[in-house]
Tab-separated table of C-alpha atoms in Angstrom:
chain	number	residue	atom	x	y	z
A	1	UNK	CA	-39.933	70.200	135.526
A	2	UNK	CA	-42.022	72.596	137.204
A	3	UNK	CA	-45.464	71.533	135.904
A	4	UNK	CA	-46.685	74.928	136.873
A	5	UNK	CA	-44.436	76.993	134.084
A	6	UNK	CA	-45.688	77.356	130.604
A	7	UNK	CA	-43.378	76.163	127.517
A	8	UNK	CA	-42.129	79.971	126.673
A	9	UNK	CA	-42.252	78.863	122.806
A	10	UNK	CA	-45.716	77.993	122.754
A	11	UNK	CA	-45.999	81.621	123.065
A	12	UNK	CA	-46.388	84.302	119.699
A	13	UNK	CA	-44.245	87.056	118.979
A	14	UNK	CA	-47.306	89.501	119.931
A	15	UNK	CA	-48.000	87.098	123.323
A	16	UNK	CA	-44.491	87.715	124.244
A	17	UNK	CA	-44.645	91.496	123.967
A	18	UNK	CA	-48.384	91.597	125.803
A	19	UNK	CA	-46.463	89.760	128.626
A	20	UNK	CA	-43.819	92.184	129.003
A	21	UNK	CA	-46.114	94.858	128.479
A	22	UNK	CA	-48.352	93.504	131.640
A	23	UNK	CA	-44.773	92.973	133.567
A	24	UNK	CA	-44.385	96.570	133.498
A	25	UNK	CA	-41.482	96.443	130.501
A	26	UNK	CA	-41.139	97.504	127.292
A	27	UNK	CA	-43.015	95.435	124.326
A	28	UNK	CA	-39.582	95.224	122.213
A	29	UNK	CA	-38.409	93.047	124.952
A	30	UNK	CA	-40.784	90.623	123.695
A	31	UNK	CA	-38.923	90.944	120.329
A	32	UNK	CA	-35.534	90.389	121.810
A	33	UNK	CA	-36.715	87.155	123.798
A	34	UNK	CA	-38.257	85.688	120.610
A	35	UNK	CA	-34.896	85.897	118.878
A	36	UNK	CA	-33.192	84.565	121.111
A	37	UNK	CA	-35.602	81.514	121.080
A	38	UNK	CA	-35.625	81.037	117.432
A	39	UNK	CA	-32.973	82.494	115.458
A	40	UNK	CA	-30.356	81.858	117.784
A	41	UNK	CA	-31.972	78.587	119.156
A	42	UNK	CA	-31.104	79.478	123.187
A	43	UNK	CA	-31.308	76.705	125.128
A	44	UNK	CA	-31.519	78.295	128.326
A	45	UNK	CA	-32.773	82.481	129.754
A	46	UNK	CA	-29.312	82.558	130.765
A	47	UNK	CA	-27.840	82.610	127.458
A	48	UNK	CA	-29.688	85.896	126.558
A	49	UNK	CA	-27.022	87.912	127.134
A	50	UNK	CA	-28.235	91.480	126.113
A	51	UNK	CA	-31.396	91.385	128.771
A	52	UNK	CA	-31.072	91.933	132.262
A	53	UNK	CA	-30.331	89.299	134.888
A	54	UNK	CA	-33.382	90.863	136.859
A	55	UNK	CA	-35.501	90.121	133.582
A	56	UNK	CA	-33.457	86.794	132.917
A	57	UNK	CA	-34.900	85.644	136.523
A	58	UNK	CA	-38.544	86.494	136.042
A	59	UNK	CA	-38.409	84.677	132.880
A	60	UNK	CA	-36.873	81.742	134.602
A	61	UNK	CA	-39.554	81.818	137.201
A	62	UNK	CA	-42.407	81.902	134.590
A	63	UNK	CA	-41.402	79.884	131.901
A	64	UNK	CA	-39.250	76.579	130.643
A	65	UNK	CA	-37.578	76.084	127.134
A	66	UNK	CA	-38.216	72.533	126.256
A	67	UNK	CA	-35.272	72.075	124.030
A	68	UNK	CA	-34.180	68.800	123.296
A	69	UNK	CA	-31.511	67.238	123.359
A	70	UNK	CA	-29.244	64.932	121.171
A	71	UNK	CA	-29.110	61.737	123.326
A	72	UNK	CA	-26.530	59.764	121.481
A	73	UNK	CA	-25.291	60.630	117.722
A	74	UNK	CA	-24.078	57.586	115.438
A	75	UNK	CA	-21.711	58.270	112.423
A	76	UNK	CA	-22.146	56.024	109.872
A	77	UNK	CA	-19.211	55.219	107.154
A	78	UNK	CA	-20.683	57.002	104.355
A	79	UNK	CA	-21.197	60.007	106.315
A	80	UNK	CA	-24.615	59.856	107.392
A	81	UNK	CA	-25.579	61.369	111.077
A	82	UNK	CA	-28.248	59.463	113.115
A	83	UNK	CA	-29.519	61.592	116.456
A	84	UNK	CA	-31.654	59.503	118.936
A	85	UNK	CA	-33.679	62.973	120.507
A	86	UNK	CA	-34.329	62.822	124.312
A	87	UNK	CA	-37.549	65.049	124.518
A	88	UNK	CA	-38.544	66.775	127.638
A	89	UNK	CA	-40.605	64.115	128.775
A	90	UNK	CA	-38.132	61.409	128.491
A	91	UNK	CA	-39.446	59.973	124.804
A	92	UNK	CA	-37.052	59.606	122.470
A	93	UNK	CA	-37.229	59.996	118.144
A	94	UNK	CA	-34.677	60.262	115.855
A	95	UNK	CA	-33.597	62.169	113.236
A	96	UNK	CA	-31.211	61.918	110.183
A	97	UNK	CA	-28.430	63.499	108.164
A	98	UNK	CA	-27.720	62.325	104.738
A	99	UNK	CA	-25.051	64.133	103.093
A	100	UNK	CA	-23.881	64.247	99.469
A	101	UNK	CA	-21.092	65.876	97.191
A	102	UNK	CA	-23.865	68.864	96.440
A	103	UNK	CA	-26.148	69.214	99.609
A	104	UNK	CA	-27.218	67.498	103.074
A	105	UNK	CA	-30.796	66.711	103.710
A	106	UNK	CA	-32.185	66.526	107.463
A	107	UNK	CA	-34.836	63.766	107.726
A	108	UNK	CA	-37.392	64.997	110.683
A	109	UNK	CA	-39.205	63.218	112.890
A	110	UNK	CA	-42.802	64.579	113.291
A	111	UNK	CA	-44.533	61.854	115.741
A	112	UNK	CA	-43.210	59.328	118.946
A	113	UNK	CA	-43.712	56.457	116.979
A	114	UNK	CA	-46.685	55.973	114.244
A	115	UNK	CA	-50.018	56.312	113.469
A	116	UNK	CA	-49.989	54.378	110.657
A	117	UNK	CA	-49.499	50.206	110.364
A	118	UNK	CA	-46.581	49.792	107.480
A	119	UNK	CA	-45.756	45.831	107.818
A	120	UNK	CA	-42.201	46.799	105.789
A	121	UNK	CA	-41.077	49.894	108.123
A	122	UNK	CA	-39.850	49.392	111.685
A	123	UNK	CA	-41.120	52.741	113.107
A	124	UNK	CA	-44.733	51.199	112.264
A	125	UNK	CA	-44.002	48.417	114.682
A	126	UNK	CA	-43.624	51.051	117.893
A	127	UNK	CA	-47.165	52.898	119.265
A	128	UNK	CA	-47.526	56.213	118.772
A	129	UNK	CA	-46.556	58.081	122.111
A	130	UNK	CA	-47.706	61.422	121.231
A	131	UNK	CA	-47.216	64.505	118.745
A	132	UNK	CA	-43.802	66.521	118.144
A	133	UNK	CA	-44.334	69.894	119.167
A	134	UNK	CA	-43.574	72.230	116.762
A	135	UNK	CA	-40.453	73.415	118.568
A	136	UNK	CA	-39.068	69.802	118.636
A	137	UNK	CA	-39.607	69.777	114.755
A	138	UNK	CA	-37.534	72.765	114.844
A	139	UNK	CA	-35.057	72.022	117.229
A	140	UNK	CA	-34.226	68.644	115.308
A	141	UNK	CA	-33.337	71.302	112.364
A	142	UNK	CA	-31.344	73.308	114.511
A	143	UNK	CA	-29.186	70.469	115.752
A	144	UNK	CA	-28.633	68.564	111.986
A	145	UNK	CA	-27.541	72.090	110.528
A	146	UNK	CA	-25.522	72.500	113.465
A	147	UNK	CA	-23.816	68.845	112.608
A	148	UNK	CA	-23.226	69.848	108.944
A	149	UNK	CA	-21.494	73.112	109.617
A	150	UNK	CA	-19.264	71.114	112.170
A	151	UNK	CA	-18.506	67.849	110.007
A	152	UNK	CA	-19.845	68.948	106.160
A	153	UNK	CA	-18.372	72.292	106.875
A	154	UNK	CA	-21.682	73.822	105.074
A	155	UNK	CA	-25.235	74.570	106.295
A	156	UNK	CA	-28.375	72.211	105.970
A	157	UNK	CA	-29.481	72.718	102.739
A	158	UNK	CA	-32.953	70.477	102.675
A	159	UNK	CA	-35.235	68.828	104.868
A	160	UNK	CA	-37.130	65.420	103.974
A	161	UNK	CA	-40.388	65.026	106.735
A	162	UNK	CA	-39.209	61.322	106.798
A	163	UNK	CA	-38.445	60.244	109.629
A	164	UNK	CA	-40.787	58.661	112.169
A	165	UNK	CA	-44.210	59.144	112.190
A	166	UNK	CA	-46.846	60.152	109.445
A	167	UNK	CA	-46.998	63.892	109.135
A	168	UNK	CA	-50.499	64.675	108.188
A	169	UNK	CA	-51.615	62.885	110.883
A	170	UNK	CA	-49.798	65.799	113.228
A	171	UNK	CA	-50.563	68.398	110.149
A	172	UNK	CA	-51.141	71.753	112.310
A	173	UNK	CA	-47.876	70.844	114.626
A	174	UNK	CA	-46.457	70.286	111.378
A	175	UNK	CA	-47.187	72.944	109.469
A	176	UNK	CA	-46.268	75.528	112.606
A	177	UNK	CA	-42.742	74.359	112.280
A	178	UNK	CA	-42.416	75.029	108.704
A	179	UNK	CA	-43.694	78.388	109.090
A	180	UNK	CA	-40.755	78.642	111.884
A	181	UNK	CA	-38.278	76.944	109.850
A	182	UNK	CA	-39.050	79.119	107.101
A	183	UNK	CA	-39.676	82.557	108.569
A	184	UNK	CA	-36.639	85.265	108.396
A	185	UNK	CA	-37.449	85.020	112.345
A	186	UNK	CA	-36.358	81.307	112.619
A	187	UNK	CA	-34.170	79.802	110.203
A	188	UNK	CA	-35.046	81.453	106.783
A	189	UNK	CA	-35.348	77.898	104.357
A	190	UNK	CA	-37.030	78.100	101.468
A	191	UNK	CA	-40.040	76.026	101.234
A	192	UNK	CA	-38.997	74.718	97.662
A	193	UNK	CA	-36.218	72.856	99.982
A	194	UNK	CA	-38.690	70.755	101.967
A	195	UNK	CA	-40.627	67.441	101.532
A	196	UNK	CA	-43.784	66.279	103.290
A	197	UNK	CA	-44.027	62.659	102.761
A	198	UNK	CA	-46.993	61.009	103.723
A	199	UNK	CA	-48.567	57.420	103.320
A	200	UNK	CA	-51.656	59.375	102.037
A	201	UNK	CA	-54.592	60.929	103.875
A	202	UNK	CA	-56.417	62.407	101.949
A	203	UNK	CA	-58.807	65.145	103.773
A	204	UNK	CA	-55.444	66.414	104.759
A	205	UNK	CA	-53.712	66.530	101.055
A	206	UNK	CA	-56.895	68.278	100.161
A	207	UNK	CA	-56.383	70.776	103.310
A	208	UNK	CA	-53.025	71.258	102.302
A	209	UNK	CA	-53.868	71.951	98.662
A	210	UNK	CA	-56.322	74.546	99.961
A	211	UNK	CA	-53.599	76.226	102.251
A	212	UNK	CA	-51.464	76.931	99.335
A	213	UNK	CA	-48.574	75.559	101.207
A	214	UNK	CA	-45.249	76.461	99.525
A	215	UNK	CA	-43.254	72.904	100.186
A	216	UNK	CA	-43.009	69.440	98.194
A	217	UNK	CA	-45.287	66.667	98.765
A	218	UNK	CA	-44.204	63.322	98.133
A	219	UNK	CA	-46.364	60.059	98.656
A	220	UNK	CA	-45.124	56.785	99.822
A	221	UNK	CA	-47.110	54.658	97.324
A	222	UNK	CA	-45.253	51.502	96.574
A	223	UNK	CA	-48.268	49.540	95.061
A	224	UNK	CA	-50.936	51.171	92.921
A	225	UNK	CA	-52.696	48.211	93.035
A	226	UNK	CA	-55.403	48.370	95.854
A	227	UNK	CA	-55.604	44.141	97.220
A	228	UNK	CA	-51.109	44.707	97.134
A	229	UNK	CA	-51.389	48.281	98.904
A	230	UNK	CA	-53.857	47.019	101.738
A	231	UNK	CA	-51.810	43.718	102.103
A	232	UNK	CA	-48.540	45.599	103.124
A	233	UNK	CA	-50.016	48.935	104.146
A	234	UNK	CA	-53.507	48.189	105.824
A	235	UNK	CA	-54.627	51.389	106.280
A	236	UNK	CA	-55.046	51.865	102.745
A	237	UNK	CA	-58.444	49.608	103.488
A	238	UNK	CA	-59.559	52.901	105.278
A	239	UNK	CA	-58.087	55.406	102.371
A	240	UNK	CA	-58.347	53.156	98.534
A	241	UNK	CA	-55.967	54.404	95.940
A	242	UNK	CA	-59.146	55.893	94.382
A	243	UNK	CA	-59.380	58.501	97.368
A	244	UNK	CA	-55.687	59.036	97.257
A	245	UNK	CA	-55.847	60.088	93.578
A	246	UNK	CA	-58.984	61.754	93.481
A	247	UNK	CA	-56.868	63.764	96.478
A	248	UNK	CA	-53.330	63.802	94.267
A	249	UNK	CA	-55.487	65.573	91.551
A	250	UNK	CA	-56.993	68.104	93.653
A	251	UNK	CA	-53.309	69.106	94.905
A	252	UNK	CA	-51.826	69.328	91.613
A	253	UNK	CA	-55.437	71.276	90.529
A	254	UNK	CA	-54.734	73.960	93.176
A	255	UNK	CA	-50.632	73.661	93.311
A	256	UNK	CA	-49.477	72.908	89.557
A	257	UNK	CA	-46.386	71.110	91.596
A	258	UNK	CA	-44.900	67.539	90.375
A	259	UNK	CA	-45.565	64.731	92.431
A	260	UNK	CA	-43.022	62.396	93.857
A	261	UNK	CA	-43.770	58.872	94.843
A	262	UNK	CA	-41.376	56.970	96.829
A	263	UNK	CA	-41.713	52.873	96.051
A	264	UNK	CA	-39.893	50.272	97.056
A	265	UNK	CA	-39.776	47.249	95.195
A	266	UNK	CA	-40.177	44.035	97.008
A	267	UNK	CA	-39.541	40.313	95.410
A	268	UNK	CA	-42.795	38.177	94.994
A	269	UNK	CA	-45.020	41.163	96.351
A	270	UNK	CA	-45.215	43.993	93.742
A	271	UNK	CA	-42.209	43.003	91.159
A	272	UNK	CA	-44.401	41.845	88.047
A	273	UNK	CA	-45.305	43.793	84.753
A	274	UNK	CA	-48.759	44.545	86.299
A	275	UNK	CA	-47.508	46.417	89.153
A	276	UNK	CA	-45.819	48.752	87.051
A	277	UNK	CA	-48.236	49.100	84.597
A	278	UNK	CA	-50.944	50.201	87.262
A	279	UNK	CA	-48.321	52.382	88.699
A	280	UNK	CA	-47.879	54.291	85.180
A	281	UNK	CA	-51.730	54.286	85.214
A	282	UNK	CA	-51.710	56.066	88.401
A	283	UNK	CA	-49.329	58.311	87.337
A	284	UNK	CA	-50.729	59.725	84.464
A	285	UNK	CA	-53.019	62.683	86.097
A	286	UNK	CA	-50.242	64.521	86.841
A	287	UNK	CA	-46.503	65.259	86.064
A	288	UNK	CA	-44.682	62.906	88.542
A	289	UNK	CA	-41.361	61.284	89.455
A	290	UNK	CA	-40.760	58.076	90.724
A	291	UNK	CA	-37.809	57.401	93.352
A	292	UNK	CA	-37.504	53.789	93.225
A	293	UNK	CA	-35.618	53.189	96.646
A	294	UNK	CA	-33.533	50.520	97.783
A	295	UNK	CA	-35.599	48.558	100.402
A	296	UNK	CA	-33.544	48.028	104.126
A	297	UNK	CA	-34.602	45.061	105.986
A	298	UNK	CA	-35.938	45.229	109.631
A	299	UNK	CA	-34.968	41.504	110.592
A	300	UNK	CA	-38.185	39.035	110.156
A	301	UNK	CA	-37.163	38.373	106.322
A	302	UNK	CA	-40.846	39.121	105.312
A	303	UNK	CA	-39.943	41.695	102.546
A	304	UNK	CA	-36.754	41.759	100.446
A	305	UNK	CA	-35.323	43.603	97.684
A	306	UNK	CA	-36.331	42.267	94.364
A	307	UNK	CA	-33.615	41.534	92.154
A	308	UNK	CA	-31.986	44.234	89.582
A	309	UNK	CA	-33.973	42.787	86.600
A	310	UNK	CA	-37.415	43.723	88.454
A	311	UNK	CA	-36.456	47.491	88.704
A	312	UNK	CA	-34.813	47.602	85.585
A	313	UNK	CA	-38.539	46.597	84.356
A	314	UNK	CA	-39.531	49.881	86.469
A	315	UNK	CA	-36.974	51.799	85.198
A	316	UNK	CA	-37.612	51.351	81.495
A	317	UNK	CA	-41.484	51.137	81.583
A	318	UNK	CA	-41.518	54.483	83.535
A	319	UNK	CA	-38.849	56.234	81.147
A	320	UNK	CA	-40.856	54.611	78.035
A	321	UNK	CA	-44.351	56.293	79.955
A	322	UNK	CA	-42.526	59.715	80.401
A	323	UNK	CA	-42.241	59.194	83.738
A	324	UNK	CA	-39.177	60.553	85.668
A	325	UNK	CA	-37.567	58.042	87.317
A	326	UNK	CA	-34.533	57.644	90.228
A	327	UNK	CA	-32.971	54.602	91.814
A	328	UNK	CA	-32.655	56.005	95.389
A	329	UNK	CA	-29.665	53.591	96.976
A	330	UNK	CA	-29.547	54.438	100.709
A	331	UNK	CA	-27.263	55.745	103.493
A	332	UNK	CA	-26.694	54.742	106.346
A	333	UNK	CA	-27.673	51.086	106.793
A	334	UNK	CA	-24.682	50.445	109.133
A	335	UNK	CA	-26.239	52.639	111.597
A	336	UNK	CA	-30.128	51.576	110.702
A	337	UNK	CA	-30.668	55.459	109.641
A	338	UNK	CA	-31.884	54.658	106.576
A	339	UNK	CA	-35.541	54.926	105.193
A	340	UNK	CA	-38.010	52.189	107.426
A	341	UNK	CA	-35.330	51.223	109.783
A	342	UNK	CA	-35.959	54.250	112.146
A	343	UNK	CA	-36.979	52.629	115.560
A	344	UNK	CA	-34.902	53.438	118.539
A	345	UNK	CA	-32.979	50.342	118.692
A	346	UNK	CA	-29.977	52.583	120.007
A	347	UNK	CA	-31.629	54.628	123.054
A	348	UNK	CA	-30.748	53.764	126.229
């Protein structure tokens, strides 16, 4: 790559046009090239077939499109997609497509790697390379609606921010996507169709709150007991449970939007009456759902799934609390797709 040429979609609609404008063209053609990058996802200047090959060239001598590309694509039995994403540079993330009978969910990476130290997830485990850009957010979109059409036979109909990496730790690379992915100029979503999930930071909750962003935000709690937290997720030494609330209240303050906490229930670690009783403590601030969600090992043995009479302790307590509550059973496993097992082991 020509280290000289700018990535063309780091450019705005109204940078586009002032280019072509200074070029000696029309400002519209600005327009036309911003289509092509984003609605119709072109992967090259050559497949902009209604602009000149004269204007093609110049654009080819100027700029680069970064797309990605889809490295190697695993099928898994129950019909889950895994994509391991060859970036421009070489990195690789992946992303996910869960289907069901009703809808298929894409679940984006945002980071190379982590920023955060989860002991139970396997993306933890790799350093954090870098930030997504927000057209690699996008382009991972692109490529799992793409996969639906082609093997769901319908269009992506949700998007989790699940996959590798902690989002508000990349929030404004983030965000920029969404507004893509949501924008009558990208792919038109609906905001109501897309989860954040973070491990909770929470200046950026607060940001977010403040933003009046449009999407879902879902926390991955799994102990509302600070000494259990730290012990499995140590950065919660650097952000207590008491920030994370006093942060979960200020969102629901601003948003008046349910909370979802995603918790995994691990045998000897947070299985006992007191973990769920703190858990419907921390709950109460706020209308909230639980997803309790089946726990996929990552080899060492450290953490397995507690047995069926520890969540149906979880289940009932919640339900007696008022508190909506799922049993998330995952997809994928046969492929390690599935939530915490995200971690490269299939690049090349």
């Amino acid at each position: 790559m020509d280290v000289k040429k700018k990535d063309i979609r780091a450019l705005t609609k109204d940078q586009l046009r002032d280019f072509f404008v200074n070029q000696g063209d029309k400002a519209f053609r600005g327009n036309q090239v911003y289509e092509w990058l984003w609605q119709k996802s072109a992967h090259s200047f050559e497949d902009m077939t209604n602009i000149s090959l004269q204007t093609r060239q110049m654009l080819e001598d100027n700029f680069v499109i970064n797309h990605i590309q889809v490295d190697q694509m695993q099928r898994s039995s129950d019909g889950t997609i895994k994509n391991a994403v060859r970036l421009h540079d070489d990195l690789i993330v992946e992303s996910v497509l869960i289907p069901t009978s009703t809808r298929t969910t894409a679940c984006v990476s945002s980071q190379v790697g982590c920023s955060l130290d989860c002991k139970f997830c396997a993306t933890a485990r790799l350093k954090r390379m870098r930030n997504l850009n927000p057209d690699e957010i996008y382009d991972q979109v692109v490529a799992i609606d793409n996969e639906s059409r082609l093997y769901h036979g319908k269009p992506l109909s949700n998007i989790v921010f699940m996959g590798m990496g902690e989002p508000l730790m990349n929030y404004n690379n983030v965000l920029k996507a969404i507004d893509k992915i949501t924008s009558p100029e990208g792919l038109g979503m609906s905001p109501k169709r897309i989860v954040v999930s973070t491990s909770g930071v929470p200046k950026m909750i607060k940001k977010m709150a403040d933003e009046n962003v449009k999407f879902k935000l879902a926390v991955s709690l799994h102990s509302a007991i600070d000494e259990v937290r730290t012990s499995i997720m140590p950065f919660n030494a650097t952000f207590p449970l008491k920030d994370l609330r006093e942060a979960l209240e200020y969102w629901y303050s601003k948003t008046k939007n349910r909370i979802t906490y995603e918790y995994v229930v691990w045998k000897g670690i947070n299985d006992k009456r007191k973990d769920v009783d703190a858990l419907v403590e921390f709950c109460k601030f706020a209308p909230s759902k639980v997803n309790l969600i089946e726990y996929n090992p990552i080899d060492d043995g450290e953490f397995q799934q507690a047995d069926s009479k520890a969540l149906d302790m979880y289940v009932n307590i919640l339900e007696a609390n008022n508190i909506t509550v799922t049993v998330r059973r995952s997809r994928g496993k046969d492929i390690d797709a599935a939530c915490g097992q995200l971690a490269n082991k299939n690049k090349a």
